PDB file of C-alpha atoms and ligand atoms in Angstrom:
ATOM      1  CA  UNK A  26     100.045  85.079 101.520  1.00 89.00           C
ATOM      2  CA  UNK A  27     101.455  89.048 101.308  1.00 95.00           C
ATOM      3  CA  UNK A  28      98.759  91.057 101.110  1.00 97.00           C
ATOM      4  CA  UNK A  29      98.434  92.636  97.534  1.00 96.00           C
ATOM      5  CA  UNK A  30      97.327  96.366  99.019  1.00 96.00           C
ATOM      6  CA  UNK A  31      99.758  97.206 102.351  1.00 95.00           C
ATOM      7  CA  UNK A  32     102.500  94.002 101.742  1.00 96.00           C
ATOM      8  CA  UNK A  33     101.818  92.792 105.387  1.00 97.00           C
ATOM      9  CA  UNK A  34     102.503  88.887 105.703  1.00 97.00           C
ATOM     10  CA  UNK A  35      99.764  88.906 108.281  1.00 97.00           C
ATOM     11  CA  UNK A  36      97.175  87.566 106.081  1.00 97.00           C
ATOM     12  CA  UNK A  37      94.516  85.162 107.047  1.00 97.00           C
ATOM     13  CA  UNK A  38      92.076  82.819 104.810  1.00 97.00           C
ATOM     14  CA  UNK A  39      88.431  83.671 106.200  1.00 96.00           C
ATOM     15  CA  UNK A  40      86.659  81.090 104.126  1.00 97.00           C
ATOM     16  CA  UNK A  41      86.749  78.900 100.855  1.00 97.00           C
ATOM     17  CA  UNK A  42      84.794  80.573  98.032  1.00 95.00           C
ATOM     18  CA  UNK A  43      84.645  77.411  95.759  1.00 93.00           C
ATOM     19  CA  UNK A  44      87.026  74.738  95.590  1.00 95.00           C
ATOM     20  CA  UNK A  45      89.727  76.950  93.929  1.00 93.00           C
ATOM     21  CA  UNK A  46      89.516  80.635  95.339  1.00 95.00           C
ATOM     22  CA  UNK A  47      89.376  81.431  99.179  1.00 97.00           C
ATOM     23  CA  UNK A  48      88.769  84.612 100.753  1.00 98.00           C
ATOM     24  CA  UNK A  49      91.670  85.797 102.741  1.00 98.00           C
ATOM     25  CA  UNK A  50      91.241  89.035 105.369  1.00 97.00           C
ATOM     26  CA  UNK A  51      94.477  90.967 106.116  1.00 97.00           C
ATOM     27  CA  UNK A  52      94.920  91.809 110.026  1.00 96.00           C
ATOM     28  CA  UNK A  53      97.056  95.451 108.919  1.00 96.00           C
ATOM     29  CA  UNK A  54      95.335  97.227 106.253  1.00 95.00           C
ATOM     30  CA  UNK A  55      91.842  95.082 107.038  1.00 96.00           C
ATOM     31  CA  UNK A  56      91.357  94.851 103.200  1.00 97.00           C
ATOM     32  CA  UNK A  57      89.628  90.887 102.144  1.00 98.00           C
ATOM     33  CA  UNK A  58      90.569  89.733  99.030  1.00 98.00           C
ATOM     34  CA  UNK A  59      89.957  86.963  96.551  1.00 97.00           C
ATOM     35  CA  UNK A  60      92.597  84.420  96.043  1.00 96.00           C
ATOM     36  CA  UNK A  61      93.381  83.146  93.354  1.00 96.00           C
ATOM     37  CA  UNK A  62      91.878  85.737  90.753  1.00 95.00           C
ATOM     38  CA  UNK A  63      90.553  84.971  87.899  1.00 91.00           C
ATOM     39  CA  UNK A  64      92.740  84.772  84.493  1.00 89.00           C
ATOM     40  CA  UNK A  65      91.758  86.834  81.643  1.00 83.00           C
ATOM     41  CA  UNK A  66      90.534  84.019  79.723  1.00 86.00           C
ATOM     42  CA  UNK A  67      88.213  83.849  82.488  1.00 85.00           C
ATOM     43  CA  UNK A  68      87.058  87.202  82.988  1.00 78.00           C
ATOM     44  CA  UNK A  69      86.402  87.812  79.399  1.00 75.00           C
ATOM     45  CA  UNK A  70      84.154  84.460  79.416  1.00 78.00           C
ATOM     46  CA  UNK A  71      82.454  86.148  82.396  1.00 74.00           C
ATOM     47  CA  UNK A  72      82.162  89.711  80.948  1.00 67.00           C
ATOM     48  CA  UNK A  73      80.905  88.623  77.681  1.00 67.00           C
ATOM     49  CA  UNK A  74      77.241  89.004  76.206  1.00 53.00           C
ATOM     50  CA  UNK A  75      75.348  87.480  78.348  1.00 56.00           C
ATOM     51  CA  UNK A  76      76.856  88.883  81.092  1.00 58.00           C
ATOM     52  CA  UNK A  77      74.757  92.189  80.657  1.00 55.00           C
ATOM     53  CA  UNK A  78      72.018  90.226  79.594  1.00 51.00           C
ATOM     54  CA  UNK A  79      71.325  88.171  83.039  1.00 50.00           C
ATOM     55  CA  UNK A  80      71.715  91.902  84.111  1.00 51.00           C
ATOM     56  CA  UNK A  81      69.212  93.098  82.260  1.00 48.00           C
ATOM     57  CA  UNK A  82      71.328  95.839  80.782  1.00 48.00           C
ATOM     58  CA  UNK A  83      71.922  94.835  77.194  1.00 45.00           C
ATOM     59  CA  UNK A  84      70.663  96.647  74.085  1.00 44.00           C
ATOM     60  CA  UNK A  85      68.480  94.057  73.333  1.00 42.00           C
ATOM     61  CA  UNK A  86      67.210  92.900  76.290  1.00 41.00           C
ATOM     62  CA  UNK A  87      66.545  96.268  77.803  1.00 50.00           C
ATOM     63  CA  UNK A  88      64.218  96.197  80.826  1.00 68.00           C
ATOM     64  CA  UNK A  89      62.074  99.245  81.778  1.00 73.00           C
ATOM     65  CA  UNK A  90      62.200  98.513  84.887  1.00 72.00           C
ATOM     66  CA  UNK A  91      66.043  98.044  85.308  1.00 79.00           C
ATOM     67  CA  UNK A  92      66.647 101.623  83.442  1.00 79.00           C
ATOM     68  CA  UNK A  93      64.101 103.406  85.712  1.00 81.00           C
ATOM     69  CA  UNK A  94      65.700 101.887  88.655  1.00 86.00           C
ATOM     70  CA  UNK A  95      69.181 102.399  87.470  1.00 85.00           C
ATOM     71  CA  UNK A  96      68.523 105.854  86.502  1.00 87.00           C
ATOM     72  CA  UNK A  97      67.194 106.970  90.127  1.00 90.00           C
ATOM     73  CA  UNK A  98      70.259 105.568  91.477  1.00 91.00           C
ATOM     74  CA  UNK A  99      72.497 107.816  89.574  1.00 93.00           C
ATOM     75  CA  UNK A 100      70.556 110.778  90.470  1.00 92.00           C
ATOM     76  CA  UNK A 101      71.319 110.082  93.921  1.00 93.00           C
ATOM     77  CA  UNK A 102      75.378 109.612  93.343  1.00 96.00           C
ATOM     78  CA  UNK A 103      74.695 113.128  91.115  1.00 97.00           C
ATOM     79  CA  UNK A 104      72.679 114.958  93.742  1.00 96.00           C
ATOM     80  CA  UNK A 105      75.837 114.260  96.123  1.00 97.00           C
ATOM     81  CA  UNK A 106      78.755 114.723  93.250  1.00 98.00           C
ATOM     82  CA  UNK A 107      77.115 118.394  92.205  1.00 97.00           C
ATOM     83  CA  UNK A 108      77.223 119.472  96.033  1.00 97.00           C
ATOM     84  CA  UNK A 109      81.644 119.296  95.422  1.00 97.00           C
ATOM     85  CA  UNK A 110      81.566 119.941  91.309  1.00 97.00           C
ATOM     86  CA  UNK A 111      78.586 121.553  89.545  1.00 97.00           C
ATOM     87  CA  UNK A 112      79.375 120.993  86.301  1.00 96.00           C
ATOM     88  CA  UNK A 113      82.670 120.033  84.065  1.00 98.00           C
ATOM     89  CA  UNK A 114      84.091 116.631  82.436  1.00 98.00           C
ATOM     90  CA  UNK A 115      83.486 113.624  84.240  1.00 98.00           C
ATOM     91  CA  UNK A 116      85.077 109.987  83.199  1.00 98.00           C
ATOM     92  CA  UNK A 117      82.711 107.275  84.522  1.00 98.00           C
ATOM     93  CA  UNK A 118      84.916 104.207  84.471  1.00 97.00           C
ATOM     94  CA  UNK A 119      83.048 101.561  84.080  1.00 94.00           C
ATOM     95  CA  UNK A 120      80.242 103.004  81.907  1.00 95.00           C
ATOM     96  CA  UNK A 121      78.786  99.692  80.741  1.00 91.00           C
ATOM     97  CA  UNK A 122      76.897 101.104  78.108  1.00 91.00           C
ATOM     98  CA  UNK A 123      76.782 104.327  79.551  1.00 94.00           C
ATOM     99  CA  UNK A 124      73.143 104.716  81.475  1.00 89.00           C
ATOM    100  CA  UNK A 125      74.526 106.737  83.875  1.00 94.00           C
ATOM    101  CA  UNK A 126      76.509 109.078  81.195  1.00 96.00           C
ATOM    102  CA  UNK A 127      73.197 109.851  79.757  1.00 95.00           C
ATOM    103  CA  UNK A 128      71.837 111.067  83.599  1.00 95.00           C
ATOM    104  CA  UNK A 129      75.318 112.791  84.350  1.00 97.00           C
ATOM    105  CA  UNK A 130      74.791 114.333  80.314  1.00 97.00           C
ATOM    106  CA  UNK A 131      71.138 115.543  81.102  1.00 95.00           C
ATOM    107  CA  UNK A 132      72.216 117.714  84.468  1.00 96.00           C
ATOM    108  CA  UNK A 133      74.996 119.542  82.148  1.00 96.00           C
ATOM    109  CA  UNK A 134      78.253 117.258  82.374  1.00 98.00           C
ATOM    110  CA  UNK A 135      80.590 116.867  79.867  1.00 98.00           C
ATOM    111  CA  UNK A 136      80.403 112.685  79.524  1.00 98.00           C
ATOM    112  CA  UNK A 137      83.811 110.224  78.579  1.00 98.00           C
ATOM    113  CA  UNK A 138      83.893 106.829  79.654  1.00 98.00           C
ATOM    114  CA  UNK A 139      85.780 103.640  80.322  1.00 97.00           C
ATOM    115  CA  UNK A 140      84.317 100.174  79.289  1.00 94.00           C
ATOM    116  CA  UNK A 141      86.335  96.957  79.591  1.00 86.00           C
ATOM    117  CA  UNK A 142      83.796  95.151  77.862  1.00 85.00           C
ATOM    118  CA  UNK A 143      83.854  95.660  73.793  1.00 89.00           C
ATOM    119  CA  UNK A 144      80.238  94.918  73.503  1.00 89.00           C
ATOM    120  CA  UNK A 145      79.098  97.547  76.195  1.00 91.00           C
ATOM    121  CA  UNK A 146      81.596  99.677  75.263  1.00 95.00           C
ATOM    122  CA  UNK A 147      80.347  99.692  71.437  1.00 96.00           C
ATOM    123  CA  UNK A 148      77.209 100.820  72.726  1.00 96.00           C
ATOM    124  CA  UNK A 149      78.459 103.821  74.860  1.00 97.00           C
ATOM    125  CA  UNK A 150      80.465 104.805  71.772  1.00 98.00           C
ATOM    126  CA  UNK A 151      77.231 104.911  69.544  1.00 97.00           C
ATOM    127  CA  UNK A 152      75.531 107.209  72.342  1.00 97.00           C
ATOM    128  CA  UNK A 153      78.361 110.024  73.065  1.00 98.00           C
ATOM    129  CA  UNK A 154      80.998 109.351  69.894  1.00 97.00           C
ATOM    130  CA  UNK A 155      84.065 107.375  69.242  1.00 96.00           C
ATOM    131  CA  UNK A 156      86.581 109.387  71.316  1.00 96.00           C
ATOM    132  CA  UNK A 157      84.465 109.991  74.391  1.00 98.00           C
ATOM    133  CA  UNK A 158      85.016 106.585  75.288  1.00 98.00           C
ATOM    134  CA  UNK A 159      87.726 104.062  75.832  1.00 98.00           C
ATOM    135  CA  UNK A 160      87.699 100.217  75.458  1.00 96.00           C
ATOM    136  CA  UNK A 161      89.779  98.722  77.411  1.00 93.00           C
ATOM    137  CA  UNK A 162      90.889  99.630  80.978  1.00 93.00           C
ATOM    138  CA  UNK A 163      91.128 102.815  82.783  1.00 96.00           C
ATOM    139  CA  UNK A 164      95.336 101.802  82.498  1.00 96.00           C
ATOM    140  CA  UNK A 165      95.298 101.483  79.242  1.00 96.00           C
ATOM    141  CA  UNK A 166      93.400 104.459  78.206  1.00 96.00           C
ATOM    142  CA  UNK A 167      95.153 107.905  76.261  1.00 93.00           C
ATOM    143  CA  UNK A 168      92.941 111.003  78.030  1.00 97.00           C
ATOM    144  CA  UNK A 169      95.456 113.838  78.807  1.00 97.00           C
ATOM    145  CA  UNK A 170      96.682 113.717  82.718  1.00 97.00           C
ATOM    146  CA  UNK A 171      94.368 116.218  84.976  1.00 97.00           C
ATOM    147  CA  UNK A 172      91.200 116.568  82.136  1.00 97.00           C
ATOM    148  CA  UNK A 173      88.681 115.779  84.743  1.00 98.00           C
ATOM    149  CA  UNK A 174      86.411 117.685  87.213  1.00 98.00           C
ATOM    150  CA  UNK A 175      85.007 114.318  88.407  1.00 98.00           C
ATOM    151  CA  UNK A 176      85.856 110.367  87.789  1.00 98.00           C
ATOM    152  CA  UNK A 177      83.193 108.043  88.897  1.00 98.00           C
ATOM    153  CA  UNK A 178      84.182 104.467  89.444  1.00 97.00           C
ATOM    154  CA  UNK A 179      80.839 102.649  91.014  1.00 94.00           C
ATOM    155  CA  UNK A 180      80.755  98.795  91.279  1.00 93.00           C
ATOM    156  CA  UNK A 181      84.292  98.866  89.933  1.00 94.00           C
ATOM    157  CA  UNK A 182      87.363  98.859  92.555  1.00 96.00           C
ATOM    158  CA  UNK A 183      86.192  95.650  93.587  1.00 97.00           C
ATOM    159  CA  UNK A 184      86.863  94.353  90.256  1.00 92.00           C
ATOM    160  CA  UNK A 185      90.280  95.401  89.128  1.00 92.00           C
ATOM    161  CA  UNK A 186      93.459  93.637  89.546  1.00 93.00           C
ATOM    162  CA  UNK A 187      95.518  96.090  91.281  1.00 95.00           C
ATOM    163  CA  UNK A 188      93.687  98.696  92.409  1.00 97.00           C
ATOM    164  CA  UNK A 189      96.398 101.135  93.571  1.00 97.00           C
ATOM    165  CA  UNK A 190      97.196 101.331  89.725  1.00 97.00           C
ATOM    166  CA  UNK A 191      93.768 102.215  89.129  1.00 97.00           C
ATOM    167  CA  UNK A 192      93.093 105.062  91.586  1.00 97.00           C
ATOM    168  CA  UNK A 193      97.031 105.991  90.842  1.00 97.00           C
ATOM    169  CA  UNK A 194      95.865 106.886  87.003  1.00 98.00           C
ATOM    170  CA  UNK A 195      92.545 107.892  88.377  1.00 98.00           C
ATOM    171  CA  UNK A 196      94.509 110.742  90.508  1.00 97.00           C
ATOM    172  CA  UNK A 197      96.520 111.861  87.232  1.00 97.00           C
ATOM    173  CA  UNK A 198      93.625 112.103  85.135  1.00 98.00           C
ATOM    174  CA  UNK A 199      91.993 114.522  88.189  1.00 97.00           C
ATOM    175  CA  UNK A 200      92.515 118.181  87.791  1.00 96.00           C
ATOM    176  CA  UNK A 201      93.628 119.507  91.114  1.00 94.00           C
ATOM    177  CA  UNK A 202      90.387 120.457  92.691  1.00 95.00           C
ATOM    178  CA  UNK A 203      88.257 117.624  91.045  1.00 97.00           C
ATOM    179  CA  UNK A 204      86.787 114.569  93.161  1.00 98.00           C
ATOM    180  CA  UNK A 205      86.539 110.727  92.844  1.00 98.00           C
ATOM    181  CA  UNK A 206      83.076 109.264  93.849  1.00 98.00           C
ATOM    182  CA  UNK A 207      83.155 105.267  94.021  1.00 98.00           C
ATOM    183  CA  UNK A 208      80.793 102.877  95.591  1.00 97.00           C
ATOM    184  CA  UNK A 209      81.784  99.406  96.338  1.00 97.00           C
ATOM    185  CA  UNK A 210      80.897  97.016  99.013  1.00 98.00           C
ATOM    186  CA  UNK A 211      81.517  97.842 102.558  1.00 98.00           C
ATOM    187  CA  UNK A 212      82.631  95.054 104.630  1.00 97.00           C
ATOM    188  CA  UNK A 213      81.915  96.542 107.483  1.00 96.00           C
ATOM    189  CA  UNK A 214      77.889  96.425 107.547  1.00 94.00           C
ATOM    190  CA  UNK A 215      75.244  94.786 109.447  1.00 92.00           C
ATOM    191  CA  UNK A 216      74.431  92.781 105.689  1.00 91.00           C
ATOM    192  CA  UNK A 217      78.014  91.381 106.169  1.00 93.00           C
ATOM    193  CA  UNK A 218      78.223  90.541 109.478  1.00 92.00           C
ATOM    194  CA  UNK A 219      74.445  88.521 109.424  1.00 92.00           C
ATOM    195  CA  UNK A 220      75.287  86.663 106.097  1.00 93.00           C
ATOM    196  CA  UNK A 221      79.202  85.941 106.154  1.00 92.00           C
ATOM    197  CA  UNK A 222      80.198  83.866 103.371  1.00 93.00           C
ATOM    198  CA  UNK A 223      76.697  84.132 101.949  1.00 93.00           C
ATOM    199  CA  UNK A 224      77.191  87.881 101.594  1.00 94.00           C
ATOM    200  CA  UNK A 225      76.273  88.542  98.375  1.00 91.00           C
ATOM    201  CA  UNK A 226      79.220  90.550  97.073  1.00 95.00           C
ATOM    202  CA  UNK A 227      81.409  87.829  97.717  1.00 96.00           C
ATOM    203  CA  UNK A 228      81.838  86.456  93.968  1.00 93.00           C
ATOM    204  CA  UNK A 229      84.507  85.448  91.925  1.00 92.00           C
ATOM    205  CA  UNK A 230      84.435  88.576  89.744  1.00 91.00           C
ATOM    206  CA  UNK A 231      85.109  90.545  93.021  1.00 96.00           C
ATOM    207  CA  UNK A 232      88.276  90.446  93.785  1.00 97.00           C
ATOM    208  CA  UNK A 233      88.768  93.185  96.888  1.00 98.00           C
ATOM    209  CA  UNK A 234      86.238  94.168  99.608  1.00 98.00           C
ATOM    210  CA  UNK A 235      87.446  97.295 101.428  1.00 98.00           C
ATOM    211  CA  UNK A 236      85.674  99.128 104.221  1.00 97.00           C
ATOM    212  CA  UNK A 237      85.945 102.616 104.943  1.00 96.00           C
ATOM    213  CA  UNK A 238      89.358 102.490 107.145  1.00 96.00           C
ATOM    214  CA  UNK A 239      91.077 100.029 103.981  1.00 97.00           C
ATOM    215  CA  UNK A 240      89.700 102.263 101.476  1.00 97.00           C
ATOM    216  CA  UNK A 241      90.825 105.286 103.009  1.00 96.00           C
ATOM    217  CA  UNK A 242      94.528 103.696 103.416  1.00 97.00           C
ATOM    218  CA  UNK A 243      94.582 102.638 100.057  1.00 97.00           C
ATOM    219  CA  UNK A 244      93.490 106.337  98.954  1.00 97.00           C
ATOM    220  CA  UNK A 245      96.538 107.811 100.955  1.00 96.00           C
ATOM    221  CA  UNK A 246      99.187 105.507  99.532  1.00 95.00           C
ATOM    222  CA  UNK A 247      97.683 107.251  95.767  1.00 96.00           C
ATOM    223  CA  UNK A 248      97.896 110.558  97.443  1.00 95.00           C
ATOM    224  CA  UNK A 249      94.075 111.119  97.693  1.00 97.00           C
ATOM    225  CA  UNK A 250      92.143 111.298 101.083  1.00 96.00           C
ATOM    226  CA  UNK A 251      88.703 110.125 101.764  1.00 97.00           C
ATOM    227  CA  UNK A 252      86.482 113.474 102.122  1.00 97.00           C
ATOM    228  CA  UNK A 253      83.208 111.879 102.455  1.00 97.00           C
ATOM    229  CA  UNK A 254      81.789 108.514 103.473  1.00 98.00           C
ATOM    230  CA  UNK A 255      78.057 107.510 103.221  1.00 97.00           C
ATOM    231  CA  UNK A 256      75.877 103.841 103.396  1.00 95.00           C
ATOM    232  CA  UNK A 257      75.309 103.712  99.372  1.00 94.00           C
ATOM    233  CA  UNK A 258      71.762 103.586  98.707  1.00 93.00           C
ATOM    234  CA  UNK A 259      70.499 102.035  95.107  1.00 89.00           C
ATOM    235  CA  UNK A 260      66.924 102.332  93.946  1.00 91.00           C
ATOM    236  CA  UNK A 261      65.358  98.661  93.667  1.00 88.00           C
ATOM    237  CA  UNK A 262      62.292  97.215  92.901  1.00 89.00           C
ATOM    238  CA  UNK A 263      61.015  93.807  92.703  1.00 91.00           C
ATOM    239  CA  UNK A 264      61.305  92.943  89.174  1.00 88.00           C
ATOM    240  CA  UNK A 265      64.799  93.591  89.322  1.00 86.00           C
ATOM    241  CA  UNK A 266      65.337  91.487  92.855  1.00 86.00           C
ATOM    242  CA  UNK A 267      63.504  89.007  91.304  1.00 89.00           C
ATOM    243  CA  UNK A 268      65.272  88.599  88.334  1.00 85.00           C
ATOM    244  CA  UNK A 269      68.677  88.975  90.370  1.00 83.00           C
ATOM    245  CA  UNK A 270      68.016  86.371  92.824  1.00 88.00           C
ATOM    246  CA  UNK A 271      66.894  83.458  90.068  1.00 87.00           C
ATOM    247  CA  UNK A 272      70.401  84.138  88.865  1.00 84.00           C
ATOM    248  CA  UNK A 273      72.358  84.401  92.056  1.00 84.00           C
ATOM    249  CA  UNK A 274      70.238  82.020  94.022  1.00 88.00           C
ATOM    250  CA  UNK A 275      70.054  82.291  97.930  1.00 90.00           C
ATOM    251  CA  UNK A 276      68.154  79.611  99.948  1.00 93.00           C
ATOM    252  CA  UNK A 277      65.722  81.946 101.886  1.00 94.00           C
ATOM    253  CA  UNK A 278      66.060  85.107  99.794  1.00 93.00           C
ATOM    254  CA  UNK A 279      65.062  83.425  96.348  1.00 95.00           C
ATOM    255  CA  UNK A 280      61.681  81.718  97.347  1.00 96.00           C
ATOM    256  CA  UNK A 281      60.263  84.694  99.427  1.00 96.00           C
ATOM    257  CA  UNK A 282      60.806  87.304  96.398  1.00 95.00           C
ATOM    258  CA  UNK A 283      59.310  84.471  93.906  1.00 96.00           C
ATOM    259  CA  UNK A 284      56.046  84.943  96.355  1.00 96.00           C
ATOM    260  CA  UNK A 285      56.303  88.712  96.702  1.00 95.00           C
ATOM    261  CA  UNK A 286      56.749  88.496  92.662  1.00 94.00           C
ATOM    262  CA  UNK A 287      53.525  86.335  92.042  1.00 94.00           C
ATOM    263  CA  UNK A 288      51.485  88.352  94.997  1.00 95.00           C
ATOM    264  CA  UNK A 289      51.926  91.728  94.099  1.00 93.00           C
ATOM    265  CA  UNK A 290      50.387  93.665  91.235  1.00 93.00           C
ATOM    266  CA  UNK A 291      52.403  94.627  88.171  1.00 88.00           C
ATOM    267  CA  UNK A 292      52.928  98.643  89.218  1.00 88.00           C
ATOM    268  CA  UNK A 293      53.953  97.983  92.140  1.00 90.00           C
ATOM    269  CA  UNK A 294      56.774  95.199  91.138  1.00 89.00           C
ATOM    270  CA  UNK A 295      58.163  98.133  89.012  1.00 86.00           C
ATOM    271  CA  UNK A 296      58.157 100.899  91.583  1.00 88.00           C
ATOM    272  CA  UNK A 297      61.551 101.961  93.132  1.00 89.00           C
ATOM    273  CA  UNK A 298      62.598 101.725  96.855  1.00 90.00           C
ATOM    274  CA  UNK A 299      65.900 103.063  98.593  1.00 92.00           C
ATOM    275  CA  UNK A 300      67.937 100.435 100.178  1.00 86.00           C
ATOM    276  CA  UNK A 301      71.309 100.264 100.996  1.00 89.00           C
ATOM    277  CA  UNK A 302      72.662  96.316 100.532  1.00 84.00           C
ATOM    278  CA  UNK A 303      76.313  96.282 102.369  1.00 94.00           C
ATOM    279  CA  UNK A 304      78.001  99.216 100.072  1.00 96.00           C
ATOM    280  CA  UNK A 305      79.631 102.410 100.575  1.00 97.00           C
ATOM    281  CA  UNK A 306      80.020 106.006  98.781  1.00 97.00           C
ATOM    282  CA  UNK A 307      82.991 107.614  99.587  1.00 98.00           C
ATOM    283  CA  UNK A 308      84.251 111.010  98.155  1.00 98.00           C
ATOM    284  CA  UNK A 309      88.169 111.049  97.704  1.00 98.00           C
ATOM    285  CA  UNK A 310      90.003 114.281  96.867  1.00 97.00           C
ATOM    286  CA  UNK A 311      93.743 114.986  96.044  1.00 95.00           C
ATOM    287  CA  UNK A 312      95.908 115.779  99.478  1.00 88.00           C
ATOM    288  CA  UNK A 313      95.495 119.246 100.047  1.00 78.00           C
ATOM    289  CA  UNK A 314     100.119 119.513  99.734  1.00 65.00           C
ATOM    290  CA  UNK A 315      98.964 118.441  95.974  1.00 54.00           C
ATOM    291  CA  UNK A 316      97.049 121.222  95.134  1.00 49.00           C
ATOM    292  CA  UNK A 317      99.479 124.112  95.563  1.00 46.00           C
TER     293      UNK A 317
HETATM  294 ZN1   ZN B 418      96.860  94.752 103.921  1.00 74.95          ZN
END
């Protein structure tokens, strides 16, 4: 198998995912990826409705707890984006249904977004108007080339099919001095290294796991250096874990939040901790020969 971010042949399957997809490791570039990916009959059955909803994200479904928790997290991404950019456009690709938009909005950003998904994407469009956001991919979208102070892309490299494409339209939608911020998992953490195949960002909808060396090389082949590299904290709390882990079920993990759930009062289920869970935040900026 060549691998699909450096073209090396050295390639090696580190484990079977299901029956279908393995996980394959390359020994040059040190990128893992998912093999085979998922079709987009597959993907759309995955992103649908209730998608969001197991998330707790949906319109309809919205959890207090989730937004609070959700919304703490993006002030830390913000805190860090404002020390490079203050203020200006920023494209969050990705925007689900734009919760972080509405926290980047609220500090004095000019919000667009990105949404694959048409229902989440409907929803960001009622918040910040029809031409502030794009459904479909970050490819296919129609913003002008360098309109951007800042392009956020968290939980979302992991996803896409080719990511050099991505961050290769992600640089020409950057103006010259703008940044990238994107969090993804890190496969080079103590959460990966204890759990191994039971890591839980290995699923089928992810279909790359970089570190900071293979994100760094893919960065370089786009012509965009990694500036900044940090463990990437999220805000949790129990409801959400709890909620999480009856969906993705883990033999030890599952039963002792189910106690912790029952045991502990109600306020303090809700209330937020910082924990980092195996991902990174890196800060990627054009090569300093592109900025002349
Ligand atoms: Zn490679």
């Amino acid at each position: 198998m060549v691998c699909p971010i450096c073209s090396s042949k050295q390639t090696e399957i580190k484990f079977n995912l299901t029956d279908e997809h393995q996980v394959l490791c390359c020994i040059n570039c040190g990128v893992e990826f998912l093999f085979p990916q998922l079709n987009d009959n597959e993907l759309k059955k995955l992103y649908s409705e209730n998608y969001y909803v197991s998330w707790g994200i949906s319109g309809k479904h919205e959890n207090e707890s989730t937004k609070q928790m959700k919304t703490a997290t993006f002030h830390l991404r913000l805190n860090r984006i404002k020390q490079y950019i203050p203020s200006g456009k920023i494209l969050d690709v990705g925007c689900a249904t734009g919760y972080f938009l509405e926290a980047a909005q609220q500090i004095g950003f000019e919000p667009y977004g990105v949404e694959f998904s048409e229902y989440s994407s409907s929803i960001a469009k009622k918040k910040f108007g029809e031409q502030k956001i794009f459904s479909g991919t970050l490819e296919e979208s129609n913003f002008p080339d360098s309109a951007f102070d800042v392009i956020t892309m968290f939980d979302l490299i992991e996803h896409v099919c080719i990511p050099e494409q991505t961050l290769t339209k992600a640089a020409s939608l950057l103006n010259k001095n703008g940044i990238i911020a994107i969090m993804t998992p890190d496969t080079k953490t103590i959460s990966n290294n204890l759990m191994g195949k039971r890591w839980t960002h290995y699923k089928l909808e992810h279909f790359f796991y970089f570190s900071r060396s293979s994100i760094n090389y893919i960065a370089n082949r786009c012509g965009l250096d990694v500036v900044h590299y940090e463990r990437g904290k999220k805000a949790l709390n129990i409801n959400y874990l709890y909620t999480q882990l009856n969906i993705y079920k883990h033999w030890l993990l599952t039963p002792l939040i189910n106690i912790i759930h029952t045991l502990l009062p109600a306020k303090l289920t809700a209330r937020n901790f910082y924990f980092s869970i195996g991902e990174m935040v890196v800060i990627i900026k054009k090569h300093a020969s592109n900025t002349l």
